[in-house]
Coordinates of C-alpha atoms and ligand atoms in Angstrom, one line a residue:
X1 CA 8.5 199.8 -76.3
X2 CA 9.7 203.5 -76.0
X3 CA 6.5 204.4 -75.4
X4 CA 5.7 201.8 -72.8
X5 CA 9.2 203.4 -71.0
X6 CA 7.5 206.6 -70.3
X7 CA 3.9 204.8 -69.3
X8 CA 2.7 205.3 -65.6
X9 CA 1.0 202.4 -64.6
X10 CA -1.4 201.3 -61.5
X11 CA -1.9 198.1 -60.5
X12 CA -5.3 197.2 -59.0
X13 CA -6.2 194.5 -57.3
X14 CA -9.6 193.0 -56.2
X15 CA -10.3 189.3 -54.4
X16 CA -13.0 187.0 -53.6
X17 CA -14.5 188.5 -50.4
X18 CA -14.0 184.5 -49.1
X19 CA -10.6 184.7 -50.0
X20 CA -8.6 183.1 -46.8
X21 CA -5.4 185.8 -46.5
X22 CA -7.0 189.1 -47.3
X23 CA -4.1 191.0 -46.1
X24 CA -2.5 189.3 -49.5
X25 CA -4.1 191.9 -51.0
X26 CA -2.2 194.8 -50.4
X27 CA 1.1 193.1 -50.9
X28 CA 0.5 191.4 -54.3
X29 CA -0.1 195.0 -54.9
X30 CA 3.0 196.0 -53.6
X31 CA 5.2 193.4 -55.2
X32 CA 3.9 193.8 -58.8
X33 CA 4.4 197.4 -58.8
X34 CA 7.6 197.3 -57.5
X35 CA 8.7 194.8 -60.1
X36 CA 7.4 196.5 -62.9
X37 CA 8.7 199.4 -62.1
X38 CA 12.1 198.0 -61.9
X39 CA 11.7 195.7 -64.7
X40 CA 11.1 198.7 -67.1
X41 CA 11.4 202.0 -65.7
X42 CA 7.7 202.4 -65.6
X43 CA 6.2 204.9 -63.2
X44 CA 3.5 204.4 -60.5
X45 CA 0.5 206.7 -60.5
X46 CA -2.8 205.8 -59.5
X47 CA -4.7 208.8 -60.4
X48 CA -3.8 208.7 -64.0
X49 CA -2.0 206.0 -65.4
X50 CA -2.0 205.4 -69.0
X51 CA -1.5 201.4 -68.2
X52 CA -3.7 199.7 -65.8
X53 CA -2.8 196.2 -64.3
X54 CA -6.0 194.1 -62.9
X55 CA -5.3 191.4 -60.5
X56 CA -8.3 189.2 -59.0
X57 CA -7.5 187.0 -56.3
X58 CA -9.1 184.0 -55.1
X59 CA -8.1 180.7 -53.0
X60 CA -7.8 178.5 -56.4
X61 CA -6.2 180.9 -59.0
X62 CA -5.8 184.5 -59.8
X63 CA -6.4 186.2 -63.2
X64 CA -4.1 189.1 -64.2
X65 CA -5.7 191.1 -66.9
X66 CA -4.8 194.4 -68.7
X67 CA -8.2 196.5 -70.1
X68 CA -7.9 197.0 -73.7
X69 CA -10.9 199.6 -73.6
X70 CA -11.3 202.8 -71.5
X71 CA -14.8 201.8 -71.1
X72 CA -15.9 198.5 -69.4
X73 CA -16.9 196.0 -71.6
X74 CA -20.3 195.6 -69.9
X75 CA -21.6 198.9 -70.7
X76 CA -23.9 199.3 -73.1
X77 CA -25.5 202.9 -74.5
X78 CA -28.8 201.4 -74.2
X79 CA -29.2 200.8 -70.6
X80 CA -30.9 203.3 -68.9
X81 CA -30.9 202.0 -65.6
X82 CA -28.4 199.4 -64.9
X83 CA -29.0 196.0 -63.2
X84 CA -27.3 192.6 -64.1
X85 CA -23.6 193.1 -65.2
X86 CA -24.5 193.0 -69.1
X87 CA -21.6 190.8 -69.7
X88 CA -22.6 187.6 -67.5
X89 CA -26.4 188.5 -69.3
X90 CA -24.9 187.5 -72.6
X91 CA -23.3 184.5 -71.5
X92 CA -26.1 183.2 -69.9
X93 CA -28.0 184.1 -73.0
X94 CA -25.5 182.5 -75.2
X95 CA -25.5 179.4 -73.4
X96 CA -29.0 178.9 -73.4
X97 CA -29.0 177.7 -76.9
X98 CA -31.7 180.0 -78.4
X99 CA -33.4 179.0 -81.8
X100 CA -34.6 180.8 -84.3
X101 CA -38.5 181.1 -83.1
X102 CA -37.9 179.8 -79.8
X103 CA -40.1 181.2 -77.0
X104 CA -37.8 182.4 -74.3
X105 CA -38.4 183.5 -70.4
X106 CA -37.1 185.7 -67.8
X107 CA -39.6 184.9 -65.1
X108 CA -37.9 187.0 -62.6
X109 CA -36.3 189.6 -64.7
X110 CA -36.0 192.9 -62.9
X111 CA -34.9 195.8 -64.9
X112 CA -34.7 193.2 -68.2
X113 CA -30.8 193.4 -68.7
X114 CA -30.6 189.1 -69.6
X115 CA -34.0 190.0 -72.0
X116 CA -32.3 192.6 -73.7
X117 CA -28.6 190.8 -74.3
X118 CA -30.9 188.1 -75.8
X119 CA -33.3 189.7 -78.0
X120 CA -30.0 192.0 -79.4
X121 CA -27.7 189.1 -80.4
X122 CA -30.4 186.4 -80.6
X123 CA -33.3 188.4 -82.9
X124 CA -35.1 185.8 -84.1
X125 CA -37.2 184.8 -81.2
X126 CA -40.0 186.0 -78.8
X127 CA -39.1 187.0 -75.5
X128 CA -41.2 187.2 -72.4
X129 CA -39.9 189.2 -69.2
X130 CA -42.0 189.0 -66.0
X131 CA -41.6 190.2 -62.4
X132 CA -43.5 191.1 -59.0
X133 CA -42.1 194.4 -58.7
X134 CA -43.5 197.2 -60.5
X135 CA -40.5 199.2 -59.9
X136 CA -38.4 197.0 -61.8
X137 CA -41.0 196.4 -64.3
X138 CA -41.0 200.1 -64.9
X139 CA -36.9 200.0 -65.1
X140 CA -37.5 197.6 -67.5
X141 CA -39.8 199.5 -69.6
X142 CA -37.3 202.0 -70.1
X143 CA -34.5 200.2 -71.0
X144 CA -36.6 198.1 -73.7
X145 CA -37.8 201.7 -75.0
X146 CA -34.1 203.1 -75.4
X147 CA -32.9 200.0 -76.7
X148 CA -35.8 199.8 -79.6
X149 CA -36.6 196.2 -78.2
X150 CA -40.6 196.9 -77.4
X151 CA -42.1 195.0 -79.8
X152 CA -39.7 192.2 -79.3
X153 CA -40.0 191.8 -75.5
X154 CA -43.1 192.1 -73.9
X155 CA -43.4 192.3 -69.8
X156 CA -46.1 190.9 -67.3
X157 CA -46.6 191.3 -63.8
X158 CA -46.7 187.4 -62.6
X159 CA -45.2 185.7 -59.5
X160 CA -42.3 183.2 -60.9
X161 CA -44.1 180.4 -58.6
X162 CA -47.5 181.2 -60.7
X163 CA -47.0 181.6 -64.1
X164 CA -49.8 181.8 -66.0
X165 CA -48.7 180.1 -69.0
X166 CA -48.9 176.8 -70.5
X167 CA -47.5 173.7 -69.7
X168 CA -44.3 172.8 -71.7
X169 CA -45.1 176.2 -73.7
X170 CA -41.6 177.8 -73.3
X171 CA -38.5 176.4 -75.3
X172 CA -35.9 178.8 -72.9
X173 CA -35.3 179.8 -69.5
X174 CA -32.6 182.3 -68.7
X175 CA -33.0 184.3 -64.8
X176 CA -30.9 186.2 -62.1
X177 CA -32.2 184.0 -59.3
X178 CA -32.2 187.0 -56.3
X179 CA -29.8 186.3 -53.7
X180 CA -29.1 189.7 -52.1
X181 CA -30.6 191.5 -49.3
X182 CA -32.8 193.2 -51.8
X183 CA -34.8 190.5 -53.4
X184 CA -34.0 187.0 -51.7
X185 CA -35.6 183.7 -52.8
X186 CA -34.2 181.4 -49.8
X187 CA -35.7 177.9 -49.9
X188 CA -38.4 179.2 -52.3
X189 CA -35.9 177.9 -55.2
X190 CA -37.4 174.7 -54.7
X191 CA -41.0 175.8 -56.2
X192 CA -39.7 178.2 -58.3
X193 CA -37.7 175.7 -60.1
X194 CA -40.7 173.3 -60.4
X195 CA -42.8 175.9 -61.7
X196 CA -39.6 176.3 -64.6
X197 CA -40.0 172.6 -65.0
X198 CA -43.3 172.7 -65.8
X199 CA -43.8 175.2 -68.3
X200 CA -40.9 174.5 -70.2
X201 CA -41.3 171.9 -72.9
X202 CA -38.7 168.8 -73.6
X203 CA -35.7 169.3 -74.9
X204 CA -35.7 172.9 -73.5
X205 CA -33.0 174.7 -71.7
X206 CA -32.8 176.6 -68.7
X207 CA -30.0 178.6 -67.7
X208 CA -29.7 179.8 -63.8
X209 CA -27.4 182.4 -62.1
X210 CA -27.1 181.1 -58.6
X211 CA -25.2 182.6 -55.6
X212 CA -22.8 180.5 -54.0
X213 CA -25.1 179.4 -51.1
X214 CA -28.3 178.1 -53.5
X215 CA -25.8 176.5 -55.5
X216 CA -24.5 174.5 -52.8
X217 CA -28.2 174.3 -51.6
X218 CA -29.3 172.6 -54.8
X219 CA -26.3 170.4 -55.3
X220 CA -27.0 169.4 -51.5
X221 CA -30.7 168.2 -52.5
X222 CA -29.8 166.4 -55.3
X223 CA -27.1 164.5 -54.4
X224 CA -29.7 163.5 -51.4
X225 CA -31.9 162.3 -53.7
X226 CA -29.5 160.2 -55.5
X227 CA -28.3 158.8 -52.7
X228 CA -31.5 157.6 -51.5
X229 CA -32.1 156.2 -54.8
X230 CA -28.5 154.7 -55.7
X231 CA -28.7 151.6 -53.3
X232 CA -31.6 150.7 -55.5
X233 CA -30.9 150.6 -58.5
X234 CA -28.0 153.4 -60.2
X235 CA -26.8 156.8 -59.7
X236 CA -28.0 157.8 -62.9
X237 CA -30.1 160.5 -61.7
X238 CA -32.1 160.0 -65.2
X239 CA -33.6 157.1 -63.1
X240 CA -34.5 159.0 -60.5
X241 CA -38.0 159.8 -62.1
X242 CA -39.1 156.4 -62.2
X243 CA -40.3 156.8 -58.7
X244 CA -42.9 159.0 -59.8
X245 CA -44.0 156.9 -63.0
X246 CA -47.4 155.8 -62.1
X247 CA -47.1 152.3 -63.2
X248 CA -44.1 152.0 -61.2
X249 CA -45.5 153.1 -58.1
X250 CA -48.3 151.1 -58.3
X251 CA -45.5 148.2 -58.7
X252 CA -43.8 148.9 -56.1
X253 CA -47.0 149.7 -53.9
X254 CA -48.1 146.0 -54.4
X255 CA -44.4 144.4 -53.7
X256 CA -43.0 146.3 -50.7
X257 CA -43.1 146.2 -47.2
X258 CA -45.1 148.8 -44.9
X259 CA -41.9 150.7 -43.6
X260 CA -40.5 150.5 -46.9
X261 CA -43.6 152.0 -48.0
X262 CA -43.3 154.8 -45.5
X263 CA -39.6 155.8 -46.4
X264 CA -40.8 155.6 -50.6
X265 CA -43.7 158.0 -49.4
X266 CA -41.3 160.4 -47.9
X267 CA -39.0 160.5 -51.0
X268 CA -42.1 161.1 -52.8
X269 CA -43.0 163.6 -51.0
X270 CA -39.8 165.6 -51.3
X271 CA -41.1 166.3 -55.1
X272 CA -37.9 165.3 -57.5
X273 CA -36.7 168.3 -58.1
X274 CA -34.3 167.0 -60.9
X275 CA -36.8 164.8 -61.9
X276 CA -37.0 165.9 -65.7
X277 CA -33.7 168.5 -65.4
X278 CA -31.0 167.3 -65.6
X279 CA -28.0 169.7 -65.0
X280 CA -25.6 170.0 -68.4
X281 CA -22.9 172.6 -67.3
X282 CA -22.0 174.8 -64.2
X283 CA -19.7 177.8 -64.2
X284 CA -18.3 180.1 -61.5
X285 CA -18.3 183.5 -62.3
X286 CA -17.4 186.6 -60.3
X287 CA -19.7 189.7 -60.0
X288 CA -17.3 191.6 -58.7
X289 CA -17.6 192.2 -54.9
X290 CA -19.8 188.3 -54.9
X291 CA -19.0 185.4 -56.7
X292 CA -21.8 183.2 -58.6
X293 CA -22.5 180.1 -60.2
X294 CA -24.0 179.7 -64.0
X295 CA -26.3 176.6 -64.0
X296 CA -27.5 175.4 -67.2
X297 CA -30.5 172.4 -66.9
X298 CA -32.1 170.4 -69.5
X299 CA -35.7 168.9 -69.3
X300 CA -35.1 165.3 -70.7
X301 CA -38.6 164.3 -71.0
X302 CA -42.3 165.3 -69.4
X303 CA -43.2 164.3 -66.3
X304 CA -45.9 162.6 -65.0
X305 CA -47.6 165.1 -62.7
X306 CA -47.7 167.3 -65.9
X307 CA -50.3 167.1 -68.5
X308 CA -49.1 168.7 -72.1
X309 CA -51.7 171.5 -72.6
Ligands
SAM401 C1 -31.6 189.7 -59.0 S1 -33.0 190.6 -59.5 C2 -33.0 190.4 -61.2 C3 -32.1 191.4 -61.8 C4 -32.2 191.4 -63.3 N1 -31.5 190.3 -63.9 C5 -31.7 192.7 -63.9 O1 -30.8 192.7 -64.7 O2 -32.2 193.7 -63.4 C6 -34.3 189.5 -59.0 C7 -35.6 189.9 -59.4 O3 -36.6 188.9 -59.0 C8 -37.8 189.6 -58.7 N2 -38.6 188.7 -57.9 C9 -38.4 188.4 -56.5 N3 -39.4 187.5 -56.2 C10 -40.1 187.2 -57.3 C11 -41.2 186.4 -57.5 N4 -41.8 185.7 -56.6 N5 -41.7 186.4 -58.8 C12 -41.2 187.1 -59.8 N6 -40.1 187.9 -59.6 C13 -39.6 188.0 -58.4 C14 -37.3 190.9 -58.0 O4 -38.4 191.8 -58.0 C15 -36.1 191.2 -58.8 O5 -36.4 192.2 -59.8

């Protein structure tokens, strides 16, 4: 405690850019170094302090933190050009539940950050990275060389919407959906989530970063769907899917009215989106300057536009 008497200290605080008072965050600063200061004798100094205070502010909580390392815990000596915080990588990858042997995909997976977390914690599976851009292929590239990953990960130039793989022939799906002004994905998510759908097999996982407004996006759909579907029979959305079973359409083709007909045909046509995933877990997450949502989905069983190559 002697020592902590003669510690300078600064106190830095950061909040959700949606956070309703920003002027908050100057005076939480404020307050917090004034007390500590008083409590125990401890001086301010922002250029060098030997004690650093983090304080993240949002509407709902805030989390006070104090950094055990000088260095950030997402950095890693075998990045050579940085893209997704490494940190929320690995917890993406550690939620994805990855098997020994499994088959995992980044199908949008820019300079390969969620790839490499994987492959270094998780060794015992193949991993395929893919993207439009050459430039990030290339980043990628790199950073597989200087983290001794090549002949683990191997990287294709595809279009997430097109993959040219198999039906049901991936076990994992881990990606960085793009969301900024950089790469953006908009509506898109729709058929880039089918195409997840359908080359994953059953049972398999898929885990999504997801910026606030595709979150809310997705939610939006799918509680649209159940809604349509919950005054007929549950709000199970596992029983959602029956609309597109074949022998149930052709039941319900013979039974039911014309205008029924037309309303079924226009739920049809809106494609179930959660028709085989079904969403186990979400978690908010901050990236710093954004906040983010972690969306895990598993694909309960195959569906009937899809035939198992
Ligand atoms: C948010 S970045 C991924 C960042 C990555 N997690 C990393 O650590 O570098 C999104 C990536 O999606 C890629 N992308 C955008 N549209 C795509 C598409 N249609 N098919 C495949 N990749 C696409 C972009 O080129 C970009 O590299």
């Amino acid at each position: 405690m002697n020592h902590m008497k003669r510690s300078v200290v600064s106190v830095a605080v950061s909040r959700c850019p949606r956070t309703s008072v920003p002027e908050m965050k100057g005076e939480v600063g404020r307050v917090i170094g004034i007390a500590l200061i008083k409590q125990f004798g401890w001086k301010a100094d922002l250029r060098n302090p030997s004690l650093e205070i983090f304080i993240h502010l949002n509407d709902i909580y805030s989390v006070v933190g104090i950094p055990v390392f000088r260095l950030p815990l997402a950095s890693r000596a075998y990045i050579k050009v940085a893209g997704l915080r490494s940190t929320i990588a690995w917890t993406m990858a550690s939620l994805a539940e990855i098997n020994v042997g499994a088959v995992v995909l980044d199908p949008m997976c820019g300079l390969g950050t969620i790839l490499l977390e994987a492959a270094k914690e998780w060794p015992n599976a193949s991993y395929l990275g893919a993207d439009v851009s050459d430039s990030q292929l290339l980043g990628a590239f790199d950073n597989l060389k200087s983290a001794g990953l090549m002949d683990r990960i191997e990287l294709f130039k595809f279009c997430v919407t097109e993959l040219p793989l198999l039906s049901q022939s991936v076990d994992v799906i881990i990606s960085d959906v793009p969301f900024g002004k950089k790469f953006k994905l908009g509506k898109d998510i729709k058929s880039v989530l089918h195409e997840m759908e359908r080359v994953l097999c059953v049972g398999g996982t898929i885990v999504l970063l997801l910026s606030e407004d595709l979150h809310k996006y997705l939610q939006d759909y799918k509680e649209s769907n159940i809604t349509w579907n919950s005054s007929k029979d549950s709000t199970d959305e596992f029983k959602i899917v029956k609309y597109v079973n074949a022998e149930e359409k052709n039941r319900i083709q013979e039974n039911v009215s014309s205008s029924f007909q037309d309303v079924r045909q226009e739920c049809l046509d809106k494609r179930p989106l959660f028709g085989t995933l079904v969403q186990m877990e979400c978690h908010k997450v901050s990236l710093g300057r954004t906040e983010a949502f972690i969306s895990k989905y598993k694909k309960i069983h195959a569906s009937e536009l899809q035939q198992p190559s």
